[in-house]
Amino acid sequence: MTTIAKVEAREILDSRGLPTVEVALETGKGAKVIASVPSGASTGKNEAHELRDGEKRFGGKGVRRAVENINGEIARALTGASAKDAGEVGSGDAEGKEFDQRSLDVALIALDGTPDKSRLGANAILAVSLAFARAAATETDAGTGKLGVPLYSYSNTLANQSIAADARFASLGQIAPSLPTPSFNVLNGGKHADSGLSIQEFMLVPQRGTTTERIEVAAACIAKLRDNLHARGLSIGVGDEGGFAPKIGSNEDALDALVAAIIGAGYTTDEVKIAIDAAASSFFQEGKYVLSAQQALSSAELARWYEGLLTKYPIFSLEDPFAEDDWDAFAEFAKKVDGRALVVGDDLLTTNVARMQIAAEKHAVTSALIKPNQIGTVSETIDAVLFARAQGWVPFASHRSGETGDTAIVDIAVGLGCTYLKAGSLARGERVVKYNRLLEIADELVA
Ligand code: 2PG
Ligand code: MG
């Protein structure tokens, strides 16, 4: 159990230069950590609510209200400080309440009191939840003398505790930390770039080797892709997730460019495969999927188009192939391509067990994207991963398009045994820092 001596939030900037929430948290035993939260651009409408100020500064995107909620109400509730201490930011009495991760998250959810965390802000709540996880992991347990552990070990312990305590997850057995296969977003489209591509993400996924080897393979393919784009007179500037954002023409041209890069770098399309995030809600307009000015397709036509892509290209995973409420299209497609490609739900599921329950009943997906800030606490993120695993779905952890230097998502992916992790391309500090953390954990796990 951990007591919180101090919790103090600040407004910082994310990788798009937009405000986000950072929290410094200090425990009763003196562990001091910071954590910050990311922010999406192509957000699902069922995501937990990111509280923004709506004032002139930063085009309405300031997060001072979320920060104030932490420094006022949340700090008072967690540190045990009384309301009269309100003037003193985040400081509480040393006899503060004791929490474990689950009771902390339950307390935050109850304090907020809304179904979508809109009163205090999911950005405020997740920042505190993540900071607590990092602090509790770091802390040495005075009772047992047990030394602090890395965040991935702590996440793993929490997951196994949930498996033991929750009948929904009883089928799972204990899980061990494991290294996710990295998925590198090398061409950016949709809302992440002005490349003109309707498909949001084109990812390369090296299929074999150690984490280091997979990163080396990705680096070689990315270098080849850069050379090829440059030789064609196309831009090698990057989009929000560090992938290139050339005005390449069509989605098929983008896929051809990926295959050419794989082959040009000396690999086969068995060794390096492609994953796509269509983020189809972003091109769903008035009942049609507008792939380009010439292509406005029905769900059934779009499904046929994807099937054509699966035949022609080494695509093994399709995320959000349809809009977030097009359940039937998902279900039909998941059935049709089962065994050939993963159908990953992101905006469809929003890391929310209630949405996942519907997907399970409809057999709408075979994989779940996992983003802590879609749901807003560490405990609920763990529940989502375990729920996905209990359905036999592939858990696919993900960063957001607006990121900070925080690497918690990597530890969570490892601790919960996620099969894949997408963290952008090998460019932009906020992306690279995730892969560097993965390398660090890889070293620790084999040591
Ligand atoms: C997605 C994400 C992350 P965003 O759609 O999967 O790549 O994008 O954070 O903009 O929602
Ligand atoms: Mg997505």
Short mmCIF file of C-alpha atoms and ligand atoms in Angstrom, two decimals:
data_model
loop_
_atom_site.label_atom_id
_atom_site.label_comp_id
_atom_site.label_asym_id
_atom_site.label_seq_id
_atom_site.Cartn_x
_atom_site.Cartn_y
_atom_site.Cartn_z
CA MET A 1 0.00 0.00 0.00
CA THR A 2 1.14 3.50 -0.80
CA THR A 3 0.32 6.88 0.67
CA ILE A 4 0.47 10.01 -1.45
CA ALA A 5 2.28 12.85 0.25
CA LYS A 6 2.04 15.28 -2.63
CA VAL A 7 0.53 15.46 -6.08
CA GLU A 8 1.08 18.50 -8.22
CA ALA A 9 0.14 19.05 -11.86
CA ARG A 10 1.44 21.39 -14.55
CA GLU A 11 0.48 22.23 -18.09
CA ILE A 12 3.20 21.08 -20.49
CA LEU A 13 3.33 20.76 -24.29
CA ASP A 14 2.93 17.62 -26.35
CA SER A 15 4.61 16.77 -29.65
CA ARG A 16 2.16 18.95 -31.59
CA GLY A 17 2.93 21.91 -29.36
CA LEU A 18 -0.45 21.58 -27.68
CA PRO A 19 -1.02 21.54 -23.94
CA THR A 20 -1.22 18.35 -21.94
CA VAL A 21 -1.07 17.38 -18.28
CA GLU A 22 2.05 16.44 -16.34
CA VAL A 23 1.91 15.27 -12.73
CA ALA A 24 4.66 15.16 -10.12
CA LEU A 25 3.77 12.73 -7.36
CA GLU A 26 5.53 12.02 -4.09
CA THR A 27 4.70 9.11 -1.85
CA GLY A 28 4.75 8.94 1.91
CA LYS A 29 7.98 6.95 1.69
CA GLY A 30 9.61 9.61 -0.43
CA ALA A 31 9.41 8.16 -3.96
CA LYS A 32 9.21 11.04 -6.46
CA VAL A 33 8.08 10.55 -10.03
CA ILE A 34 6.53 12.40 -12.93
CA ALA A 35 4.08 11.20 -15.54
CA SER A 36 2.33 12.87 -18.44
CA VAL A 37 -0.48 11.95 -20.78
CA PRO A 38 -0.77 11.85 -24.57
CA SER A 39 -3.57 13.11 -26.79
CA GLY A 40 -5.15 11.80 -30.00
CA ALA A 41 -6.17 13.57 -33.21
CA SER A 42 -8.41 10.89 -34.67
CA THR A 43 -10.31 10.28 -31.47
CA GLY A 44 -13.21 7.89 -31.07
CA LYS A 45 -16.41 9.55 -29.90
CA ASN A 46 -16.71 7.02 -27.05
CA GLU A 47 -13.35 7.87 -25.54
CA ALA A 48 -13.16 9.20 -21.99
CA HIS A 49 -13.38 13.00 -21.99
CA GLU A 50 -10.22 15.02 -22.37
CA LEU A 51 -10.87 18.24 -20.48
CA ARG A 52 -9.84 21.36 -22.44
CA ASP A 53 -10.30 24.96 -21.32
CA GLY A 54 -12.06 26.21 -24.44
CA GLU A 55 -10.49 29.62 -23.96
CA LYS A 56 -8.52 31.76 -26.40
CA ARG A 57 -5.08 30.45 -25.52
CA PHE A 58 -3.88 27.46 -27.58
CA GLY A 59 -7.04 27.63 -29.68
CA GLY A 60 -9.16 26.44 -26.78
CA LYS A 61 -6.87 23.49 -26.03
CA GLY A 62 -5.38 24.71 -22.75
CA VAL A 63 -5.57 22.23 -19.87
CA ARG A 64 -5.46 24.61 -16.91
CA ARG A 65 -8.81 23.39 -15.64
CA ALA A 66 -7.56 19.79 -15.62
CA VAL A 67 -4.42 20.96 -13.81
CA GLU A 68 -6.50 22.87 -11.25
CA ASN A 69 -8.66 19.82 -10.69
CA ILE A 70 -5.56 17.83 -9.76
CA ASN A 71 -4.00 20.53 -7.62
CA GLY A 72 -7.27 21.18 -5.82
CA GLU A 73 -9.91 18.52 -5.53
CA ILE A 74 -7.87 15.44 -6.45
CA ALA A 75 -4.90 16.38 -4.27
CA ARG A 76 -7.17 16.99 -1.31
CA ALA A 77 -8.97 13.70 -1.76
CA LEU A 78 -5.80 11.64 -2.15
CA THR A 79 -3.46 13.22 0.32
CA GLY A 80 -6.05 13.40 3.05
CA ALA A 81 -5.70 17.16 3.27
CA SER A 82 -8.81 18.94 4.43
CA ALA A 83 -10.64 21.48 2.30
CA LYS A 84 -9.18 24.33 4.32
CA ASP A 85 -5.71 23.39 3.06
CA ALA A 86 -6.89 24.17 -0.46
CA GLY A 87 -4.61 27.15 -0.81
CA GLU A 88 -1.59 24.95 -0.36
CA VAL A 89 -1.19 23.12 -3.64
CA GLY A 90 -1.18 19.37 -3.35
CA SER A 91 0.18 19.15 0.15
CA GLY A 92 -1.59 16.85 2.55
CA ASP A 93 -1.08 15.47 5.96
CA ALA A 94 1.56 12.78 6.34
CA GLU A 95 -1.08 10.40 7.66
CA GLY A 96 -2.73 10.33 4.22
CA LYS A 97 -4.89 7.44 3.09
CA GLU A 98 -3.32 4.26 1.83
CA PHE A 99 -4.00 3.13 -1.71
CA ASP A 100 -3.14 0.35 -4.04
CA GLN A 101 -3.59 0.90 -7.78
CA ARG A 102 -7.13 -0.44 -7.88
CA SER A 103 -8.39 1.52 -4.86
CA LEU A 104 -6.71 4.68 -6.14
CA ASP A 105 -8.37 4.32 -9.55
CA VAL A 106 -11.74 3.51 -7.97
CA ALA A 107 -11.40 6.61 -5.79
CA LEU A 108 -10.59 8.80 -8.80
CA ILE A 109 -13.55 7.43 -10.76
CA ALA A 110 -15.89 7.96 -7.81
CA LEU A 111 -14.59 11.46 -7.19
CA ASP A 112 -15.25 12.38 -10.82
CA GLY A 113 -18.69 10.83 -10.72
CA THR A 114 -19.43 10.87 -14.46
CA PRO A 115 -19.41 7.88 -16.85
CA ASP A 116 -16.84 9.49 -19.17
CA LYS A 117 -14.65 11.28 -16.60
CA SER A 118 -15.77 14.60 -18.01
CA ARG A 119 -16.04 16.49 -14.73
CA LEU A 120 -12.42 16.26 -13.60
CA GLY A 121 -11.10 15.25 -17.05
CA ALA A 122 -9.74 11.89 -18.16
CA ASN A 123 -6.45 13.67 -18.86
CA ALA A 124 -6.29 14.75 -15.22
CA ILE A 125 -7.32 11.34 -13.90
CA LEU A 126 -4.98 9.29 -16.10
CA ALA A 127 -2.01 11.54 -15.29
CA VAL A 128 -2.54 10.85 -11.58
CA SER A 129 -3.22 7.14 -12.12
CA LEU A 130 -0.05 6.72 -14.20
CA ALA A 131 2.07 8.74 -11.77
CA PHE A 132 0.78 6.60 -8.92
CA ALA A 133 1.67 3.42 -10.82
CA ARG A 134 5.18 4.67 -11.47
CA ALA A 135 5.61 5.75 -7.84
CA ALA A 136 4.20 2.55 -6.36
CA ALA A 137 6.50 0.53 -8.62
CA THR A 138 9.51 2.59 -7.58
CA GLU A 139 8.83 2.44 -3.89
CA THR A 140 10.58 0.03 -1.57
CA ASP A 141 8.06 -1.77 0.59
CA ALA A 142 8.97 -1.06 4.20
CA GLY A 143 6.95 -4.05 5.43
CA THR A 144 8.69 -6.66 3.32
CA GLY A 145 11.87 -4.77 2.49
CA LYS A 146 11.16 -5.59 -1.16
CA LEU A 147 12.95 -3.25 -3.52
CA GLY A 148 11.15 -1.20 -6.13
CA VAL A 149 10.50 -2.81 -9.51
CA PRO A 150 10.29 -1.49 -13.08
CA LEU A 151 6.88 -0.28 -14.19
CA TYR A 152 6.43 -3.29 -16.49
CA SER A 153 6.89 -5.70 -13.53
CA TYR A 154 4.45 -3.69 -11.45
CA SER A 155 1.91 -3.73 -14.34
CA ASN A 156 2.40 -7.46 -14.66
CA THR A 157 1.75 -8.03 -10.96
CA LEU A 158 -1.41 -5.93 -11.17
CA ALA A 159 -2.60 -7.94 -14.17
CA ASN A 160 -2.04 -11.23 -12.38
CA GLN A 161 -3.85 -9.93 -9.30
CA SER A 162 -6.82 -9.02 -11.50
CA ILE A 163 -6.79 -12.44 -13.13
CA ALA A 164 -6.88 -14.07 -9.70
CA ALA A 165 -9.63 -11.77 -8.41
CA ASP A 166 -11.98 -11.41 -11.39
CA ALA A 167 -14.06 -14.34 -12.65
CA ARG A 168 -14.21 -12.84 -16.16
CA PHE A 169 -10.48 -13.46 -16.52
CA ALA A 170 -10.29 -16.84 -14.79
CA SER A 171 -9.57 -18.66 -18.06
CA LEU A 172 -6.33 -16.76 -18.55
CA GLY A 173 -3.91 -18.27 -16.08
CA GLN A 174 -0.97 -16.19 -14.97
CA ILE A 175 0.77 -14.03 -17.57
CA ALA A 176 4.46 -13.25 -17.82
CA PRO A 177 5.96 -9.99 -19.05
CA SER A 178 6.81 -10.30 -22.74
CA LEU A 179 8.23 -8.11 -25.47
CA PRO A 180 5.65 -6.87 -27.97
CA THR A 181 6.42 -6.90 -31.67
CA PRO A 182 6.96 -3.28 -32.69
CA SER A 183 4.86 -1.88 -35.51
CA PHE A 184 6.47 1.12 -37.22
CA ASN A 185 4.21 3.74 -38.80
CA VAL A 186 6.35 4.81 -41.76
CA LEU A 187 3.80 6.62 -43.95
CA ASN A 188 1.40 9.05 -42.29
CA GLY A 189 -1.99 10.02 -43.71
CA GLY A 190 -5.48 10.86 -42.50
CA LYS A 191 -5.53 13.40 -39.69
CA HIS A 192 -1.81 12.94 -38.98
CA ALA A 193 -0.43 14.57 -42.13
CA ASP A 194 -1.45 16.48 -45.24
CA SER A 195 -0.17 13.72 -47.51
CA GLY A 196 -3.67 13.42 -48.98
CA LEU A 197 -3.84 9.72 -48.06
CA SER A 198 -7.20 8.71 -46.61
CA ILE A 199 -5.67 5.71 -44.81
CA GLN A 200 -4.11 7.10 -41.64
CA GLU A 201 -1.21 4.70 -40.97
CA PHE A 202 0.95 2.40 -43.06
CA MET A 203 3.10 0.31 -40.74
CA LEU A 204 6.03 -2.04 -41.27
CA VAL A 205 6.18 -5.02 -38.93
CA PRO A 206 9.36 -7.13 -38.99
CA GLN A 207 8.22 -10.66 -38.29
CA ARG A 208 11.33 -12.28 -36.90
CA GLY A 209 14.28 -11.68 -34.62
CA THR A 210 15.01 -10.00 -31.34
CA THR A 211 13.69 -6.53 -30.56
CA THR A 212 17.05 -5.07 -31.57
CA GLU A 213 17.03 -6.98 -34.86
CA ARG A 214 13.47 -5.92 -35.64
CA ILE A 215 14.40 -2.29 -35.04
CA GLU A 216 17.44 -2.71 -37.31
CA VAL A 217 15.25 -4.21 -40.04
CA ALA A 218 12.76 -1.36 -39.71
CA ALA A 219 15.58 1.18 -39.86
CA ALA A 220 16.89 -0.37 -43.09
CA CYS A 221 13.42 -0.33 -44.70
CA ILE A 222 12.83 3.25 -43.56
CA ALA A 223 16.17 4.34 -45.04
CA LYS A 224 15.24 2.66 -48.33
CA LEU A 225 11.81 4.25 -48.30
CA ARG A 226 13.40 7.66 -47.74
CA ASP A 227 15.81 7.15 -50.65
CA ASN A 228 13.03 5.98 -52.95
CA LEU A 229 10.74 8.89 -52.07
CA HIS A 230 13.59 11.35 -52.48
CA ALA A 231 14.53 9.88 -55.86
CA ARG A 232 10.94 10.41 -57.00
CA GLY A 233 11.06 14.04 -55.95
CA LEU A 234 8.61 13.41 -53.12
CA SER A 235 8.84 14.98 -49.68
CA ILE A 236 10.70 13.16 -46.92
CA GLY A 237 9.31 15.47 -44.23
CA VAL A 238 7.50 13.59 -41.51
CA GLY A 239 3.98 13.62 -40.08
CA ASP A 240 2.72 13.54 -36.50
CA GLU A 241 3.96 10.01 -35.80
CA GLY A 242 7.35 10.36 -37.47
CA GLY A 243 6.47 8.55 -40.69
CA PHE A 244 6.96 10.22 -44.05
CA ALA A 245 4.08 12.26 -45.39
CA PRO A 246 4.61 12.53 -49.17
CA LYS A 247 1.84 13.52 -51.56
CA ILE A 248 2.18 10.09 -53.05
CA GLY A 249 -1.12 9.84 -54.90
CA SER A 250 -3.16 6.92 -53.69
CA ASN A 251 -3.35 4.38 -50.88
CA GLU A 252 -2.21 1.71 -53.35
CA ASP A 253 0.82 3.86 -54.28
CA ALA A 254 1.67 4.03 -50.58
CA LEU A 255 1.47 0.24 -50.26
CA ASP A 256 3.59 -0.20 -53.41
CA ALA A 257 6.18 2.14 -51.87
CA LEU A 258 6.26 0.02 -48.71
CA VAL A 259 6.76 -3.21 -50.65
CA ALA A 260 9.50 -1.56 -52.73
CA ALA A 261 11.23 -0.42 -49.54
CA ILE A 262 11.05 -3.90 -47.98
CA ILE A 263 12.43 -5.58 -51.10
CA GLY A 264 14.94 -2.78 -51.75
CA ALA A 265 16.31 -3.15 -48.23
CA GLY A 266 16.96 -6.82 -48.95
CA TYR A 267 14.04 -8.47 -47.15
CA THR A 268 11.10 -10.54 -48.29
CA THR A 269 7.47 -9.76 -47.63
CA ASP A 270 7.42 -12.78 -45.34
CA GLU A 271 10.11 -11.20 -43.22
CA VAL A 272 8.49 -7.77 -43.09
CA LYS A 273 4.74 -7.44 -43.26
CA ILE A 274 2.39 -4.47 -43.39
CA ALA A 275 -0.23 -3.30 -40.92
CA ILE A 276 -2.75 -0.59 -41.71
CA ASP A 277 -4.76 1.74 -39.54
CA ALA A 278 -7.51 3.04 -41.81
CA ALA A 279 -9.06 5.13 -38.99
CA ALA A 280 -12.13 4.91 -41.22
CA SER A 281 -14.32 7.16 -39.06
CA SER A 282 -12.21 10.03 -40.36
CA PHE A 283 -13.27 9.46 -44.00
CA PHE A 284 -16.85 8.32 -43.35
CA GLN A 285 -19.11 11.05 -44.71
CA GLU A 286 -22.87 10.92 -45.12
CA GLY A 287 -23.00 7.13 -45.13
CA LYS A 288 -20.11 6.65 -47.56
CA TYR A 289 -16.43 5.93 -47.14
CA VAL A 290 -14.66 8.64 -49.13
CA LEU A 291 -11.32 7.06 -50.00
CA SER A 292 -10.56 9.72 -52.61
CA ALA A 293 -12.41 12.27 -54.75
CA GLN A 294 -13.17 9.43 -57.17
CA GLN A 295 -13.96 6.70 -54.64
CA ALA A 296 -16.96 6.99 -52.28
CA LEU A 297 -17.79 3.45 -51.21
CA SER A 298 -20.48 1.64 -49.23
CA SER A 299 -19.39 -0.64 -46.35
CA ALA A 300 -19.68 -3.68 -48.60
CA GLU A 301 -17.67 -2.03 -51.39
CA LEU A 302 -15.02 -0.94 -48.93
CA ALA A 303 -14.81 -4.49 -47.56
CA ARG A 304 -14.22 -5.77 -51.11
CA TRP A 305 -11.54 -3.11 -51.62
CA TYR A 306 -9.74 -4.27 -48.45
CA GLU A 307 -10.01 -7.88 -49.56
CA GLY A 308 -8.35 -6.89 -52.82
CA LEU A 309 -5.54 -5.25 -50.83
CA LEU A 310 -5.12 -8.41 -48.74
CA THR A 311 -4.66 -10.43 -51.92
CA LYS A 312 -2.20 -8.02 -53.46
CA TYR A 313 -0.12 -6.86 -50.48
CA PRO A 314 1.48 -8.55 -47.43
CA ILE A 315 -1.00 -6.98 -45.03
CA PHE A 316 -1.58 -8.96 -41.84
CA SER A 317 -3.52 -6.44 -39.76
CA LEU A 318 -6.29 -3.91 -40.47
CA GLU A 319 -7.23 -1.45 -37.75
CA ASP A 320 -10.54 0.44 -37.79
CA PRO A 321 -11.38 -0.64 -41.34
CA PHE A 322 -14.89 0.79 -40.81
CA ALA A 323 -16.39 3.69 -38.88
CA GLU A 324 -16.82 3.44 -35.12
CA ASP A 325 -20.52 2.52 -35.20
CA ASP A 326 -20.49 0.31 -38.29
CA TRP A 327 -20.70 -2.86 -36.17
CA ASP A 328 -22.21 -5.04 -38.88
CA ALA A 329 -19.51 -4.18 -41.38
CA PHE A 330 -16.86 -5.06 -38.79
CA ALA A 331 -18.56 -8.35 -37.93
CA GLU A 332 -18.99 -9.45 -41.53
CA PHE A 333 -15.46 -8.49 -42.43
CA ALA A 334 -13.92 -10.13 -39.35
CA LYS A 335 -15.66 -13.37 -40.30
CA LYS A 336 -14.59 -13.14 -43.92
CA VAL A 337 -10.90 -12.45 -43.34
CA ASP A 338 -10.46 -14.55 -40.18
CA GLY A 339 -7.18 -16.41 -40.36
CA ARG A 340 -5.86 -14.08 -43.09
CA ALA A 341 -5.66 -10.75 -41.26
CA LEU A 342 -6.33 -9.31 -37.84
CA VAL A 343 -9.28 -6.96 -37.56
CA VAL A 344 -8.28 -4.46 -34.88
CA GLY A 345 -10.78 -2.27 -33.05
CA ASP A 346 -9.58 1.15 -31.93
CA ASP A 347 -12.24 3.89 -32.23
CA LEU A 348 -14.70 1.00 -32.25
CA LEU A 349 -13.72 -0.23 -28.78
CA THR A 350 -12.00 2.77 -27.14
CA THR A 351 -10.26 0.50 -24.60
CA ASN A 352 -13.66 0.23 -22.93
CA VAL A 353 -14.85 -3.13 -21.64
CA ALA A 354 -18.51 -2.17 -22.22
CA ARG A 355 -17.81 -1.58 -25.95
CA MET A 356 -15.64 -4.71 -26.02
CA GLN A 357 -18.55 -6.73 -24.62
CA ILE A 358 -20.69 -5.67 -27.59
CA ALA A 359 -17.84 -6.53 -29.97
CA ALA A 360 -17.51 -9.95 -28.35
CA GLU A 361 -21.22 -10.66 -28.81
CA LYS A 362 -21.07 -9.58 -32.44
CA HIS A 363 -17.67 -11.18 -33.17
CA ALA A 364 -16.70 -7.79 -34.58
CA VAL A 365 -12.92 -7.92 -34.09
CA THR A 366 -10.02 -10.30 -33.60
CA SER A 367 -7.72 -7.76 -31.95
CA ALA A 368 -8.12 -4.79 -29.60
CA LEU A 369 -6.08 -1.62 -29.69
CA ILE A 370 -5.14 -0.53 -26.18
CA LYS A 371 -4.72 3.15 -25.32
CA PRO A 372 -4.81 4.09 -21.62
CA ASN A 373 -6.10 7.60 -22.29
CA GLN A 374 -9.17 6.30 -24.10
CA ILE A 375 -10.46 4.97 -20.79
CA GLY A 376 -8.56 7.04 -18.24
CA THR A 377 -7.06 4.82 -15.53
CA VAL A 378 -4.37 2.15 -15.32
CA SER A 379 -6.76 -0.38 -13.71
CA GLU A 380 -9.36 -0.02 -16.46
CA THR A 381 -6.61 -0.38 -19.08
CA ILE A 382 -5.58 -3.64 -17.44
CA ASP A 383 -9.20 -4.81 -17.44
CA ALA A 384 -9.45 -4.02 -21.15
CA VAL A 385 -6.32 -6.02 -21.99
CA LEU A 386 -7.47 -8.96 -19.89
CA PHE A 387 -10.95 -8.83 -21.35
CA ALA A 388 -9.47 -8.84 -24.86
CA ARG A 389 -7.19 -11.74 -24.01
CA ALA A 390 -10.09 -13.68 -22.50
CA GLN A 391 -11.93 -13.36 -25.84
CA GLY A 392 -8.88 -14.73 -27.64
CA TRP A 393 -8.25 -11.33 -29.23
CA VAL A 394 -4.74 -10.09 -29.91
CA PRO A 395 -3.88 -7.16 -27.60
CA PHE A 396 -2.24 -4.33 -29.58
CA ALA A 397 -0.85 -1.48 -27.42
CA SER A 398 -0.64 2.02 -28.87
CA HIS A 399 0.78 5.49 -28.35
CA ARG A 400 -1.27 8.55 -29.44
CA SER A 401 -0.49 10.93 -32.28
CA GLY A 402 0.17 13.69 -29.74
CA GLU A 403 2.82 12.33 -27.37
CA THR A 404 5.24 13.38 -24.66
CA GLY A 405 8.52 11.84 -23.53
CA ASP A 406 6.62 9.54 -21.16
CA THR A 407 7.25 5.87 -21.92
CA ALA A 408 4.66 4.23 -19.67
CA ILE A 409 2.85 2.73 -22.66
CA VAL A 410 5.89 0.56 -23.38
CA ASP A 411 6.03 -0.82 -19.84
CA ILE A 412 2.29 -1.43 -19.88
CA ALA A 413 2.55 -3.28 -23.20
CA VAL A 414 5.34 -5.50 -21.81
CA GLY A 415 3.75 -6.04 -18.40
CA LEU A 416 0.39 -7.04 -19.84
CA GLY A 417 1.96 -9.24 -22.50
CA CYS A 418 0.57 -7.28 -25.46
CA THR A 419 1.42 -8.97 -28.74
CA TYR A 420 2.08 -5.75 -30.67
CA LEU A 421 3.00 -2.17 -29.84
CA LYS A 422 2.75 0.77 -32.22
CA ALA A 423 4.80 3.81 -31.30
CA GLY A 424 5.31 5.60 -34.63
CA SER A 425 8.37 5.60 -36.83
CA LEU A 426 12.05 5.84 -35.90
CA ALA A 427 11.91 9.63 -35.94
CA ARG A 428 10.79 12.41 -33.58
CA GLY A 429 12.06 12.26 -30.01
CA GLU A 430 8.70 11.40 -28.45
CA ARG A 431 8.51 8.28 -30.67
CA VAL A 432 12.18 7.25 -30.50
CA VAL A 433 12.15 7.41 -26.70
CA LYS A 434 9.51 4.64 -26.72
CA TYR A 435 11.66 2.36 -28.86
CA ASN A 436 14.68 3.14 -26.68
CA ARG A 437 12.65 2.11 -23.63
CA LEU A 438 11.68 -1.10 -25.43
CA LEU A 439 15.37 -1.81 -26.11
CA GLU A 440 16.18 -1.17 -22.48
CA ILE A 441 13.49 -3.57 -21.28
CA ALA A 442 14.59 -6.13 -23.88
CA ASP A 443 18.08 -6.04 -22.37
CA GLU A 444 16.66 -6.48 -18.88
CA LEU A 445 14.39 -9.36 -19.79
CA VAL A 446 17.10 -11.40 -21.49
CA ALA A 447 19.70 -10.59 -18.83
C1 2PG B 1 -4.77 5.74 -33.80
C2 2PG B 1 -3.94 6.75 -33.07
C3 2PG B 1 -2.52 6.37 -32.78
P1 2PG B 1 -4.68 9.16 -32.64
O1 2PG B 1 -5.73 6.09 -34.48
O2 2PG B 1 -4.54 4.54 -33.66
O3 2PG B 1 -1.78 6.01 -33.90
O4 2PG B 1 -4.05 8.03 -33.59
O5 2PG B 1 -3.83 9.22 -31.43
O6 2PG B 1 -4.64 10.44 -33.46
O7 2PG B 1 -6.08 8.73 -32.35
MG MG B 2 -6.31 3.85 -34.71
#
